[in-house]
Amino acid sequence: MSLNSVSPDFMAALGADLPEGALRPADPRYLHEPRGQWTGQQTMVALPRSAGEVAAIVRHASRHAVGLLPYGGGTGLVGGQVAPAGAVPLIVSLERMTAVRAVYPDENVLIAEAGVILADIQAAAEEAGRLFPLSLAAEGSARIGGNLATNAGGTGVLRYGNARDLCLGLEAVLPDGQIWHGLKRLRKDNTGYDLRHLLIGAEGTLGIITAASLKLSPRPAAMGTGLFVVQSPRAALSLLSLARDQLGDMVSAFELMHAQGYAFLAEKLPDVRQPFDSPPEWSVLVQLGLARGMVPQDALEALFVAAADAGLVSDGLIAQNEGQSRDFWAIREQIPEANRKIGSISSHDISLPLGALPEFIEQARQQIAQVGAFRINCFGHVGDGNLHYNVFPAPGASRADHEGDRERIKRVVHDLVHRMDGSVSAEHGIGRLKVDDLERYGDPAKLSAMRAIKAALDPKGIMNPGAILRAP
Amino acid sequence: MSLNSVSPDFMAALGADLPEGALRPADPRYLHEPRGQWTGQQTMVALPRSAGEVAAIVRHASRHAVGLLPYGGGTGLVGGQVAPAGAVPLIVSLERMTAVRAVYPDENVLIAEAGVILADIQAAAEEAGRLFPLSLAAEGSARIGGNLATNAGGTGVLRYGNARDLCLGLEAVLPDGQIWHGLKRLRKDNTGYDLRHLLIGAEGTLGIITAASLKLSPRPAAMGTGLFVVQSPRAALSLLSLARDQLGDMVSAFELMHAQGYAFLAEKLPDVRQPFDSPPEWSVLVQLGLARGMVPQDALEALFVAAADAGLVSDGLIAQNEGQSRDFWAIREQIPEANRKIGSISSHDISLPLGALPEFIEQARQQIAQVGAFRINCFGHVGDGNLHYNVFPAPGASRADHEGDRERIKRVVHDLVHRMDGSVSAEHGIGRLKVDDLERYGDPAKLSAMRAIKAALDPKGIMNPGAILRAP
């Protein structure tokens, strides 16, 4: 079934069921996405204030067979939030649903509407003496509905899991316009199929999340940050293993960085303080979240000594105060910005079984060298097996020189990931960017089940048409 | 569409595609379930040795429109594994698929076939220096495929989550006979709808799990067990909050017990050592799993002192060695057996928002007292909000005296749970026992989505027909 574009008739019918001001022409900000790969078609945006209003929008869209584009903070990196072609959809922005409906500190639960900005949820949790551990670069503008729709990852996954692991329940509008009232605050609830986990990660293709019941955690009594120089990615993994043997899940982040990242920082962001005289080829940022009575510097010192005895680390810095900790984190957090300023030919959000990571890094380097001369910045959440693997022109060359290599590099990286049982989208999702990759690398049985589910729940295909699955 | 019973023609066709010995008449053990509420109809059992053989079974069942009853350890408590009426299905027992296919200690991953007994997985993890934290009473006979199909809970949920939280990937045969090869070892993989979480908890109604990639954890460096007397369920929750403030997620179990449980133990299992001279009205079993360098007795002592200062605890015992720890656990673990020997009128596996638990316990007691004179044993995984709430005849009375009260008690308990935003099936699932309850209490939008998913993935309704959803 083909969809209709947003039309004056449709808008008039919809407008009659919504309060004044709920419909507007879409500002340019709704039509652009962070990587600048696509531009959305000019359209209208709906700004509902309640699940009931979202339901009215969905019912009208279903009746008129008009596509809906759910919109959170607009920070997604795979084009899930823009419709550059095809029938023109209505954008549904959740930005007016920004209430934290309730906080239950003793239950470690917070209930937020879909439009609450991630950083505001972190702040509300902190105010209640708790931690909402989802943490990622875009947290100042990303909204929780989008974080859940894309099953966002970030730096806290090692210890606390992905967005889906932090969600106890959802309120959502399904494609038939029914509101699912699923805002449970329960840790155990085995009453039928887990619709929550189906909507999480579905990128708005099976319904629109309007609110979520979120899992909070106790705040660690103390935090510690160390920056250790490791011999190799393999040594980094051994260090992780050692750290978890010593500290269990008090290891809360474990981020790998390559010398290329330090070099890009020095070149493009010279204000970021460089902690080493010369950038180590491989280094790891370790963060600990400790129980009461434990001293971060002691725990990191003990880890360093054991790692040095095992020949895993050759140098290391342990933050002595919050300022130093922030400096260490700034390095990791500014690498993506430095990358952007250099300008990558091709960037990849991949994951691998932990044990396969060192071999992947070596093989990918060799295979890319066969394509040509490039700089590689490979970094990321190595504790989760998640690498951001970005390929840049050699010094003196430009992106434009390598337009023709982009596809080939992508194929080299993704083929290798696939052969090693990895994922071609670790934390960003499929969106529109990776629809082809999903078709190429996805398990056929899973793909046919996904298509059957999509057709069953959204028979007219109005929900984020063209994202994840090609519109039929 | 109505199903056909297992017939000689069907068995002959199926037999031609399976090795000798893979089909047998069902022994009585396949036709009974632990609570003795149902008896399955006499039928045949298929004993596949591979996903390929399961797929052949599914394809034949689909072609002949014969129902399939997936069978793990047979320990389910809601009748998901028996078909007492309707077209006679074929039982598919995974008991011959018992290989631990691989263990990756450095990745904290173990891959097991669906028929591996839970205790054997725990043992394999331990042998690799790791922990597989799913732990429940039936672990000596329950099989991991069933644990996942029912999203089993148990005593480790507070710290480690339900079965679904311990699964990284699945291999499963879908209702169309396709094998989904989804045994990923990844912590992050955002490539489309999460079929894994859809099959987990679906109780075999959407496919048959044949193997799973499971998440292991570091073994805590030291374990500690305390048995604390609390004033009330509310004090128990405050104690939990205090414990998590002090120890974060090193609190690995938190089990509430009522005096009634101790009394039943004294009456029916006098060999179980009673730790207190007179049973406390409310007590809590606290288990800690500690990081290196921490002393369990010191941590529990510090917790007790702080709790006593806050007026939460009046007495307490701290296990000084493994034997004492086992004794404390024996009390908790033998309560269900003592209950069974007393004979409950009505037993409930419910969960509530943590904050609502004290009020639920009080209101349920009052409302049940209005039905008649009963003994209530309320105990369980209070850290997860999960109570096993069992109602027994008054001393001198028998179950038979109360046959007429069973439905009324159940309605009182479940209505109250529902009103307080709880769940009428916290960890056991729906099976056949709670199909009515799901229809009564389930969210209508969720139920219609569930029915649409079932019809889309299993249009002939061959997968565990009548479980969770009434056969159409």
PDB file of N, CA and C in Angstrom, chain A residues 107 150-151 154 157 159 162 164 178 180-181 184-191 193-194 197 205 249-250 291 351-353 355 381 384 386 422-423 425-427 429 443 445-446 448, chain B residues 107 150-151 154 157 159 162 164 178 180-181 184-191 193-194 197 205 249-250 291 351-353 355 381 384 386 422-423 425-427 429 443 445-446 448 456:
ATOM      1  N   GLU A 107      12.141   3.310  45.213  1.00  0.00           N
ATOM      2  CA  GLU A 107      11.937   2.231  44.241  1.00  0.00           C
ATOM      3  C   GLU A 107      12.982   2.267  43.132  1.00  0.00           C
ATOM      4  N   THR A 150      15.770   4.211  19.806  1.00  0.00           N
ATOM      5  CA  THR A 150      16.991   3.757  19.135  1.00  0.00           C
ATOM      6  C   THR A 150      17.840   2.860  20.025  1.00  0.00           C
ATOM      7  N   ASN A 151      17.336   2.545  21.216  1.00  0.00           N
ATOM      8  CA  ASN A 151      18.124   1.749  22.175  1.00  0.00           C
ATOM      9  C   ASN A 151      19.536   2.304  22.300  1.00  0.00           C
ATOM     10  N   GLY A 154      26.233   4.384  24.619  1.00  0.00           N
ATOM     11  CA  GLY A 154      27.014   5.380  25.344  1.00  0.00           C
ATOM     12  C   GLY A 154      28.068   4.755  26.232  1.00  0.00           C
ATOM     13  N   VAL A 157      27.343   1.598  29.355  1.00  0.00           N
ATOM     14  CA  VAL A 157      26.735   0.304  29.019  1.00  0.00           C
ATOM     15  C   VAL A 157      27.426  -0.859  29.724  1.00  0.00           C
ATOM     16  N   ARG A 159      28.595  -1.230  32.577  1.00  0.00           N
ATOM     17  CA  ARG A 159      28.103  -1.469  33.928  1.00  0.00           C
ATOM     18  C   ARG A 159      26.572  -1.547  33.994  1.00  0.00           C
ATOM     19  N   ASN A 162      22.352  -1.055  27.996  1.00  0.00           N
ATOM     20  CA  ASN A 162      21.844  -0.115  27.003  1.00  0.00           C
ATOM     21  C   ASN A 162      20.548   0.526  27.501  1.00  0.00           C
ATOM     22  N   ARG A 164      17.639  -0.022  26.647  1.00  0.00           N
ATOM     23  CA  ARG A 164      16.565  -0.998  26.903  1.00  0.00           C
ATOM     24  C   ARG A 164      16.681  -1.628  28.279  1.00  0.00           C
ATOM     25  N   GLN A 178      -4.371   3.036  19.269  1.00  0.00           N
ATOM     26  CA  GLN A 178      -4.606   2.692  20.676  1.00  0.00           C
ATOM     27  C   GLN A 178      -3.416   3.143  21.524  1.00  0.00           C
ATOM     28  N   TRP A 180      -1.146   2.252  24.539  1.00  0.00           N
ATOM     29  CA  TRP A 180      -0.736   1.161  25.433  1.00  0.00           C
ATOM     30  C   TRP A 180      -0.284   1.785  26.754  1.00  0.00           C
ATOM     31  N   HIS A 181      -0.999   1.480  27.824  1.00  0.00           N
ATOM     32  CA  HIS A 181      -0.657   2.018  29.142  1.00  0.00           C
ATOM     33  C   HIS A 181       0.235   1.018  29.848  1.00  0.00           C
ATOM     34  N   LYS A 184       4.693   0.376  33.883  1.00  0.00           N
ATOM     35  CA  LYS A 184       4.878  -0.409  35.100  1.00  0.00           C
ATOM     36  C   LYS A 184       6.149   0.019  35.824  1.00  0.00           C
ATOM     37  N   ARG A 185       6.121  -0.152  37.127  1.00  0.00           N
ATOM     38  CA  ARG A 185       7.322   0.103  37.933  1.00  0.00           C
ATOM     39  C   ARG A 185       7.832  -1.213  38.505  1.00  0.00           C
ATOM     40  N   LEU A 186       7.659  -2.288  37.768  1.00  0.00           N
ATOM     41  CA  LEU A 186       7.939  -3.626  38.298  1.00  0.00           C
ATOM     42  C   LEU A 186       9.251  -4.181  37.760  1.00  0.00           C
ATOM     43  N   ARG A 187       9.941  -4.911  38.625  1.00  0.00           N
ATOM     44  CA  ARG A 187      11.177  -5.592  38.203  1.00  0.00           C
ATOM     45  C   ARG A 187      10.872  -6.961  37.616  1.00  0.00           C
ATOM     46  N   LYS A 188       9.707  -7.450  37.910  1.00  0.00           N
ATOM     47  CA  LYS A 188       9.307  -8.766  37.413  1.00  0.00           C
ATOM     48  C   LYS A 188       7.866  -8.683  36.965  1.00  0.00           C
ATOM     49  N   ASP A 189       7.615  -9.048  35.730  1.00  0.00           N
ATOM     50  CA  ASP A 189       6.252  -8.992  35.210  1.00  0.00           C
ATOM     51  C   ASP A 189       6.186  -9.905  33.996  1.00  0.00           C
ATOM     52  N   ASN A 190       5.784 -11.131  34.205  1.00  0.00           N
ATOM     53  CA  ASN A 190       5.753 -12.102  33.109  1.00  0.00           C
ATOM     54  C   ASN A 190       4.327 -12.328  32.627  1.00  0.00           C
ATOM     55  N   THR A 191       3.751 -11.279  32.076  1.00  0.00           N
ATOM     56  CA  THR A 191       2.369 -11.374  31.601  1.00  0.00           C
ATOM     57  C   THR A 191       2.312 -11.119  30.100  1.00  0.00           C
ATOM     58  N   TYR A 193       3.743 -11.233  25.899  1.00  0.00           N
ATOM     59  CA  TYR A 193       4.879 -10.815  25.077  1.00  0.00           C
ATOM     60  C   TYR A 193       5.414  -9.467  25.530  1.00  0.00           C
ATOM     61  N   ASP A 194       6.730  -9.321  25.427  1.00  0.00           N
ATOM     62  CA  ASP A 194       7.352  -8.108  25.921  1.00  0.00           C
ATOM     63  C   ASP A 194       7.310  -7.009  24.861  1.00  0.00           C
ATOM     64  N   HIS A 197      10.195  -4.307  24.868  1.00  0.00           N
ATOM     65  CA  HIS A 197      11.450  -4.546  24.152  1.00  0.00           C
ATOM     66  C   HIS A 197      11.253  -4.557  22.642  1.00  0.00           C
ATOM     67  N   THR A 205       9.113   2.685  14.194  1.00  0.00           N
ATOM     68  CA  THR A 205       8.419   2.021  13.089  1.00  0.00           C
ATOM     69  C   THR A 205       7.254   1.164  13.555  1.00  0.00           C
ATOM     70  N   ASP A 249      31.607  -5.412  38.984  1.00  0.00           N
ATOM     71  CA  ASP A 249      30.912  -4.417  38.184  1.00  0.00           C
ATOM     72  C   ASP A 249      31.133  -2.993  38.666  1.00  0.00           C
ATOM     73  N   MET A 250      32.097  -2.813  39.557  1.00  0.00           N
ATOM     74  CA  MET A 250      32.450  -1.429  39.890  1.00  0.00           C
ATOM     75  C   MET A 250      33.270  -0.786  38.766  1.00  0.00           C
ATOM     76  N   ALA A 291      31.967   1.356  45.946  1.00  0.00           N
ATOM     77  CA  ALA A 291      31.127   1.269  47.126  1.00  0.00           C
ATOM     78  C   ALA A 291      31.739   2.099  48.255  1.00  0.00           C
ATOM     79  N   SER A 351      30.231  -3.514  16.464  1.00  0.00           N
ATOM     80  CA  SER A 351      30.603  -4.261  17.655  1.00  0.00           C
ATOM     81  C   SER A 351      31.059  -5.645  17.252  1.00  0.00           C
ATOM     82  N   LEU A 352      31.870  -6.217  18.119  1.00  0.00           N
ATOM     83  CA  LEU A 352      32.443  -7.540  17.876  1.00  0.00           C
ATOM     84  C   LEU A 352      32.457  -8.316  19.175  1.00  0.00           C
ATOM     85  N   PRO A 353      32.477  -9.639  19.067  1.00  0.00           N
ATOM     86  CA  PRO A 353      32.739 -10.399  20.293  1.00  0.00           C
ATOM     87  C   PRO A 353      34.066  -9.916  20.859  1.00  0.00           C
ATOM     88  N   GLY A 355      36.576 -11.163  22.241  1.00  0.00           N
ATOM     89  CA  GLY A 355      37.781 -11.909  21.894  1.00  0.00           C
ATOM     90  C   GLY A 355      38.236 -11.677  20.466  1.00  0.00           C
ATOM     91  N   HIS A 381      33.939   2.170  23.047  1.00  0.00           N
ATOM     92  CA  HIS A 381      33.481   1.470  24.243  1.00  0.00           C
ATOM     93  C   HIS A 381      33.959   0.022  24.173  1.00  0.00           C
ATOM     94  N   ASP A 384      32.397  -2.960  25.865  1.00  0.00           N
ATOM     95  CA  ASP A 384      31.172  -3.533  25.266  1.00  0.00           C
ATOM     96  C   ASP A 384      31.451  -4.168  23.916  1.00  0.00           C
ATOM     97  N   ASN A 386      32.355  -2.485  21.441  1.00  0.00           N
ATOM     98  CA  ASN A 386      31.822  -1.478  20.505  1.00  0.00           C
ATOM     99  C   ASN A 386      32.920  -0.499  20.101  1.00  0.00           C
ATOM    100  N   GLY A 422      30.086 -10.056  14.278  1.00  0.00           N
ATOM    101  CA  GLY A 422      29.831  -8.776  14.903  1.00  0.00           C
ATOM    102  C   GLY A 422      28.561  -8.136  14.395  1.00  0.00           C
ATOM    103  N   SER A 423      28.388  -6.872  14.714  1.00  0.00           N
ATOM    104  CA  SER A 423      27.208  -6.132  14.284  1.00  0.00           C
ATOM    105  C   SER A 423      27.629  -4.873  13.544  1.00  0.00           C
ATOM    106  N   SER A 425      25.732  -2.339  13.234  1.00  0.00           N
ATOM    107  CA  SER A 425      25.221  -1.181  13.959  1.00  0.00           C
ATOM    108  C   SER A 425      25.131  -1.519  15.434  1.00  0.00           C
ATOM    109  N   ALA A 426      26.142  -1.093  16.177  1.00  0.00           N
ATOM    110  CA  ALA A 426      26.214  -1.453  17.592  1.00  0.00           C
ATOM    111  C   ALA A 426      25.247  -0.629  18.421  1.00  0.00           C
ATOM    112  N   GLU A 427      25.285   0.702  18.231  1.00  0.00           N
ATOM    113  CA  GLU A 427      24.463   1.526  19.114  1.00  0.00           C
ATOM    114  C   GLU A 427      23.687   2.622  18.399  1.00  0.00           C
ATOM    115  N   GLY A 429      21.785   2.256  15.512  1.00  0.00           N
ATOM    116  CA  GLY A 429      20.566   1.795  14.863  1.00  0.00           C
ATOM    117  C   GLY A 429      20.712   1.689  13.351  1.00  0.00           C
ATOM    118  N   ASP A 443      20.020 -11.786   9.435  1.00  0.00           N
ATOM    119  CA  ASP A 443      19.600 -13.175   9.337  1.00  0.00           C
ATOM    120  C   ASP A 443      18.256 -13.242   8.596  1.00  0.00           C
ATOM    121  N   ALA A 445      15.793 -15.385   8.546  1.00  0.00           N
ATOM    122  CA  ALA A 445      14.623 -15.737   9.363  1.00  0.00           C
ATOM    123  C   ALA A 445      14.196 -14.548  10.225  1.00  0.00           C
ATOM    124  N   LYS A 446      15.176 -13.846  10.771  1.00  0.00           N
ATOM    125  CA  LYS A 446      14.861 -12.668  11.575  1.00  0.00           C
ATOM    126  C   LYS A 446      14.219 -11.590  10.704  1.00  0.00           C
ATOM    127  N   SER A 448      12.490 -11.942   7.974  1.00  0.00           N
ATOM    128  CA  SER A 448      11.104 -12.216   7.585  1.00  0.00           C
ATOM    129  C   SER A 448      10.177 -12.089   8.782  1.00  0.00           C
TER     130      SER A 448
ATOM    131  N   GLU B 107      35.155 -13.245  27.643  1.00  0.00           N
ATOM    132  CA  GLU B 107      34.016 -12.463  27.157  1.00  0.00           C
ATOM    133  C   GLU B 107      32.823 -12.545  28.104  1.00  0.00           C
ATOM    134  N   THR B 150      10.156 -18.900  29.586  1.00  0.00           N
ATOM    135  CA  THR B 150       9.275 -18.361  30.633  1.00  0.00           C
ATOM    136  C   THR B 150       9.881 -17.140  31.319  1.00  0.00           C
ATOM    137  N   ASN B 151      11.032 -16.684  30.850  1.00  0.00           N
ATOM    138  CA  ASN B 151      11.722 -15.553  31.500  1.00  0.00           C
ATOM    139  C   ASN B 151      11.797 -15.765  33.006  1.00  0.00           C
ATOM    140  N   GLY B 154      13.678 -15.971  40.147  1.00  0.00           N
ATOM    141  CA  GLY B 154      14.486 -16.609  41.173  1.00  0.00           C
ATOM    142  C   GLY B 154      15.114 -15.607  42.115  1.00  0.00           C
ATOM    143  N   VAL B 157      17.629 -12.058  40.957  1.00  0.00           N
ATOM    144  CA  VAL B 157      17.115 -11.010  40.063  1.00  0.00           C
ATOM    145  C   VAL B 157      17.500  -9.608  40.526  1.00  0.00           C
ATOM    146  N   ARG B 159      20.066  -8.429  41.788  1.00  0.00           N
ATOM    147  CA  ARG B 159      21.403  -8.019  41.352  1.00  0.00           C
ATOM    148  C   ARG B 159      21.635  -8.223  39.859  1.00  0.00           C
ATOM    149  N   ASN B 162      16.334 -10.809  35.436  1.00  0.00           N
ATOM    150  CA  ASN B 162      15.614 -12.022  35.061  1.00  0.00           C
ATOM    151  C   ASN B 162      16.387 -12.764  33.977  1.00  0.00           C
ATOM    152  N   ARG B 164      15.780 -13.004  30.951  1.00  0.00           N
ATOM    153  CA  ARG B 164      15.962 -12.219  29.717  1.00  0.00           C
ATOM    154  C   ARG B 164      17.176 -11.312  29.799  1.00  0.00           C
ATOM    155  N   GLN B 178      11.711 -21.868   9.697  1.00  0.00           N
ATOM    156  CA  GLN B 178      13.042 -21.273   9.486  1.00  0.00           C
ATOM    157  C   GLN B 178      13.831 -21.279  10.792  1.00  0.00           C
ATOM    158  N   TRP B 180      16.331 -19.337  13.016  1.00  0.00           N
ATOM    159  CA  TRP B 180      16.939 -18.023  13.241  1.00  0.00           C
ATOM    160  C   TRP B 180      18.288 -18.251  13.922  1.00  0.00           C
ATOM    161  N   HIS B 181      19.360 -17.866  13.229  1.00  0.00           N
ATOM    162  CA  HIS B 181      20.709 -18.034  13.768  1.00  0.00           C
ATOM    163  C   HIS B 181      21.104 -16.744  14.462  1.00  0.00           C
ATOM    164  N   LYS B 184      24.384 -14.369  18.963  1.00  0.00           N
ATOM    165  CA  LYS B 184      25.384 -13.313  19.044  1.00  0.00           C
ATOM    166  C   LYS B 184      26.037 -13.315  20.425  1.00  0.00           C
ATOM    167  N   ARG B 185      27.272 -12.845  20.441  1.00  0.00           N
ATOM    168  CA  ARG B 185      27.976 -12.687  21.738  1.00  0.00           C
ATOM    169  C   ARG B 185      28.220 -11.204  21.987  1.00  0.00           C
ATOM    170  N   LEU B 186      27.320 -10.372  21.533  1.00  0.00           N
ATOM    171  CA  LEU B 186      27.537  -8.929  21.556  1.00  0.00           C
ATOM    172  C   LEU B 186      26.754  -8.262  22.679  1.00  0.00           C
ATOM    173  N   ARG B 187      27.361  -7.240  23.264  1.00  0.00           N
ATOM    174  CA  ARG B 187      26.673  -6.439  24.286  1.00  0.00           C
ATOM    175  C   ARG B 187      25.862  -5.325  23.645  1.00  0.00           C
ATOM    176  N   LYS B 188      26.194  -5.011  22.422  1.00  0.00           N
ATOM    177  CA  LYS B 188      25.494  -3.934  21.711  1.00  0.00           C
ATOM    178  C   LYS B 188      25.231  -4.399  20.293  1.00  0.00           C
ATOM    179  N   ASP B 189      23.996  -4.363  19.887  1.00  0.00           N
ATOM    180  CA  ASP B 189      23.656  -4.791  18.539  1.00  0.00           C
ATOM    181  C   ASP B 189      22.296  -4.207  18.189  1.00  0.00           C
ATOM    182  N   ASN B 190      22.295  -3.055  17.548  1.00  0.00           N
ATOM    183  CA  ASN B 190      21.045  -2.377  17.223  1.00  0.00           C
ATOM    184  C   ASN B 190      20.699  -2.552  15.755  1.00  0.00           C
ATOM    185  N   THR B 191      20.428  -3.795  15.386  1.00  0.00           N
ATOM    186  CA  THR B 191      20.117  -4.080  13.986  1.00  0.00           C
ATOM    187  C   THR B 191      18.706  -4.647  13.877  1.00  0.00           C
ATOM    188  N   TYR B 193      14.420  -5.171  14.955  1.00  0.00           N
ATOM    189  CA  TYR B 193      13.565  -5.529  16.090  1.00  0.00           C
ATOM    190  C   TYR B 193      14.210  -6.617  16.943  1.00  0.00           C
ATOM    191  N   ASP B 194      13.996  -6.527  18.231  1.00  0.00           N
ATOM    192  CA  ASP B 194      14.640  -7.457  19.140  1.00  0.00           C
ATOM    193  C   ASP B 194      13.837  -8.751  19.279  1.00  0.00           C
ATOM    194  N   HIS B 197      14.061 -10.765  22.660  1.00  0.00           N
ATOM    195  CA  HIS B 197      13.171 -10.445  23.779  1.00  0.00           C
ATOM    196  C   HIS B 197      11.716 -10.810  23.477  1.00  0.00           C
ATOM    197  N   THR B 205       5.163 -19.963  22.380  1.00  0.00           N
ATOM    198  CA  THR B 205       4.032 -19.715  21.481  1.00  0.00           C
ATOM    199  C   THR B 205       4.440 -19.025  20.188  1.00  0.00           C
ATOM    200  N   ASP B 249      25.150  -2.457  44.288  1.00  0.00           N
ATOM    201  CA  ASP B 249      24.635  -3.718  43.778  1.00  0.00           C
ATOM    202  C   ASP B 249      25.367  -4.927  44.328  1.00  0.00           C
ATOM    203  N   MET B 250      26.154  -4.728  45.365  1.00  0.00           N
ATOM    204  CA  MET B 250      26.718  -5.908  46.023  1.00  0.00           C
ATOM    205  C   MET B 250      25.662  -6.616  46.879  1.00  0.00           C
ATOM    206  N   ALA B 291      33.204  -7.373  46.585  1.00  0.00           N
ATOM    207  CA  ALA B 291      34.442  -7.196  45.823  1.00  0.00           C
ATOM    208  C   ALA B 291      35.624  -7.634  46.680  1.00  0.00           C
ATOM    209  N   SER B 351       3.715  -9.381  41.753  1.00  0.00           N
ATOM    210  CA  SER B 351       4.694  -8.335  42.036  1.00  0.00           C
ATOM    211  C   SER B 351       3.987  -7.002  42.146  1.00  0.00           C
ATOM    212  N   LEU B 352       4.622  -6.108  42.863  1.00  0.00           N
ATOM    213  CA  LEU B 352       4.063  -4.779  43.126  1.00  0.00           C
ATOM    214  C   LEU B 352       5.178  -3.757  43.062  1.00  0.00           C
ATOM    215  N   PRO B 353       4.807  -2.489  42.778  1.00  0.00           N
ATOM    216  CA  PRO B 353       5.820  -1.453  42.958  1.00  0.00           C
ATOM    217  C   PRO B 353       6.318  -1.540  44.400  1.00  0.00           C
ATOM    218  N   GLY B 355       7.146   0.449  46.681  1.00  0.00           N
ATOM    219  CA  GLY B 355       6.519   1.319  47.661  1.00  0.00           C
ATOM    220  C   GLY B 355       5.118   0.880  48.048  1.00  0.00           C
ATOM    221  N   HIS B 381      10.823 -12.681  47.071  1.00  0.00           N
ATOM    222  CA  HIS B 381      11.903 -11.844  46.563  1.00  0.00           C
ATOM    223  C   HIS B 381      11.505 -10.377  46.698  1.00  0.00           C
ATOM    224  N   ASP B 384      12.752  -7.459  44.663  1.00  0.00           N
ATOM    225  CA  ASP B 384      12.196  -7.281  43.311  1.00  0.00           C
ATOM    226  C   ASP B 384      10.720  -6.901  43.341  1.00  0.00           C
ATOM    227  N   ASN B 386       8.529  -8.872  44.397  1.00  0.00           N
ATOM    228  CA  ASN B 386       7.876 -10.139  44.034  1.00  0.00           C
ATOM    229  C   ASN B 386       7.561 -10.952  45.289  1.00  0.00           C
ATOM    230  N   GLY B 422       0.326  -3.625  40.046  1.00  0.00           N
ATOM    231  CA  GLY B 422       1.224  -4.770  40.127  1.00  0.00           C
ATOM    232  C   GLY B 422       0.997  -5.738  38.981  1.00  0.00           C
ATOM    233  N   SER B 423       1.582  -6.909  39.113  1.00  0.00           N
ATOM    234  CA  SER B 423       1.450  -7.948  38.095  1.00  0.00           C
ATOM    235  C   SER B 423       0.917  -9.231  38.730  1.00  0.00           C
ATOM    236  N   SER B 425       1.335 -12.079  37.406  1.00  0.00           N
ATOM    237  CA  SER B 425       2.329 -13.133  37.218  1.00  0.00           C
ATOM    238  C   SER B 425       3.708 -12.510  37.159  1.00  0.00           C
ATOM    239  N   ALA B 426       4.395 -12.569  38.286  1.00  0.00           N
ATOM    240  CA  ALA B 426       5.697 -11.902  38.372  1.00  0.00           C
ATOM    241  C   ALA B 426       6.773 -12.703  37.677  1.00  0.00           C
ATOM    242  N   GLU B 427       6.857 -13.998  37.981  1.00  0.00           N
ATOM    243  CA  GLU B 427       7.981 -14.756  37.424  1.00  0.00           C
ATOM    244  C   GLU B 427       7.590 -16.101  36.851  1.00  0.00           C
ATOM    245  N   GLY B 429       4.905 -16.780  34.731  1.00  0.00           N
ATOM    246  CA  GLY B 429       4.315 -16.705  33.397  1.00  0.00           C
ATOM    247  C   GLY B 429       2.806 -16.907  33.413  1.00  0.00           C
ATOM    248  N   ASP B 443      -3.582  -5.038  29.535  1.00  0.00           N
ATOM    249  CA  ASP B 443      -3.894  -3.805  28.818  1.00  0.00           C
ATOM    250  C   ASP B 443      -4.477  -4.160  27.446  1.00  0.00           C
ATOM    251  N   ALA B 445      -4.667  -2.598  24.570  1.00  0.00           N
ATOM    252  CA  ALA B 445      -3.811  -2.318  23.409  1.00  0.00           C
ATOM    253  C   ALA B 445      -2.690  -3.353  23.315  1.00  0.00           C
ATOM    254  N   LYS B 446      -2.134  -3.709  24.463  1.00  0.00           N
ATOM    255  CA  LYS B 446      -1.083  -4.724  24.468  1.00  0.00           C
ATOM    256  C   LYS B 446      -1.643  -6.065  24.008  1.00  0.00           C
ATOM    257  N   SER B 448      -4.174  -6.666  22.060  1.00  0.00           N
ATOM    258  CA  SER B 448      -4.451  -6.768  20.625  1.00  0.00           C
ATOM    259  C   SER B 448      -3.152  -6.810  19.833  1.00  0.00           C
ATOM    260  N   ALA B 456       0.569 -13.180  13.045  1.00  0.00           N
ATOM    261  CA  ALA B 456       1.517 -12.906  11.966  1.00  0.00           C
ATOM    262  C   ALA B 456       2.633 -13.943  11.908  1.00  0.00           C
TER     263      ALA B 456
END
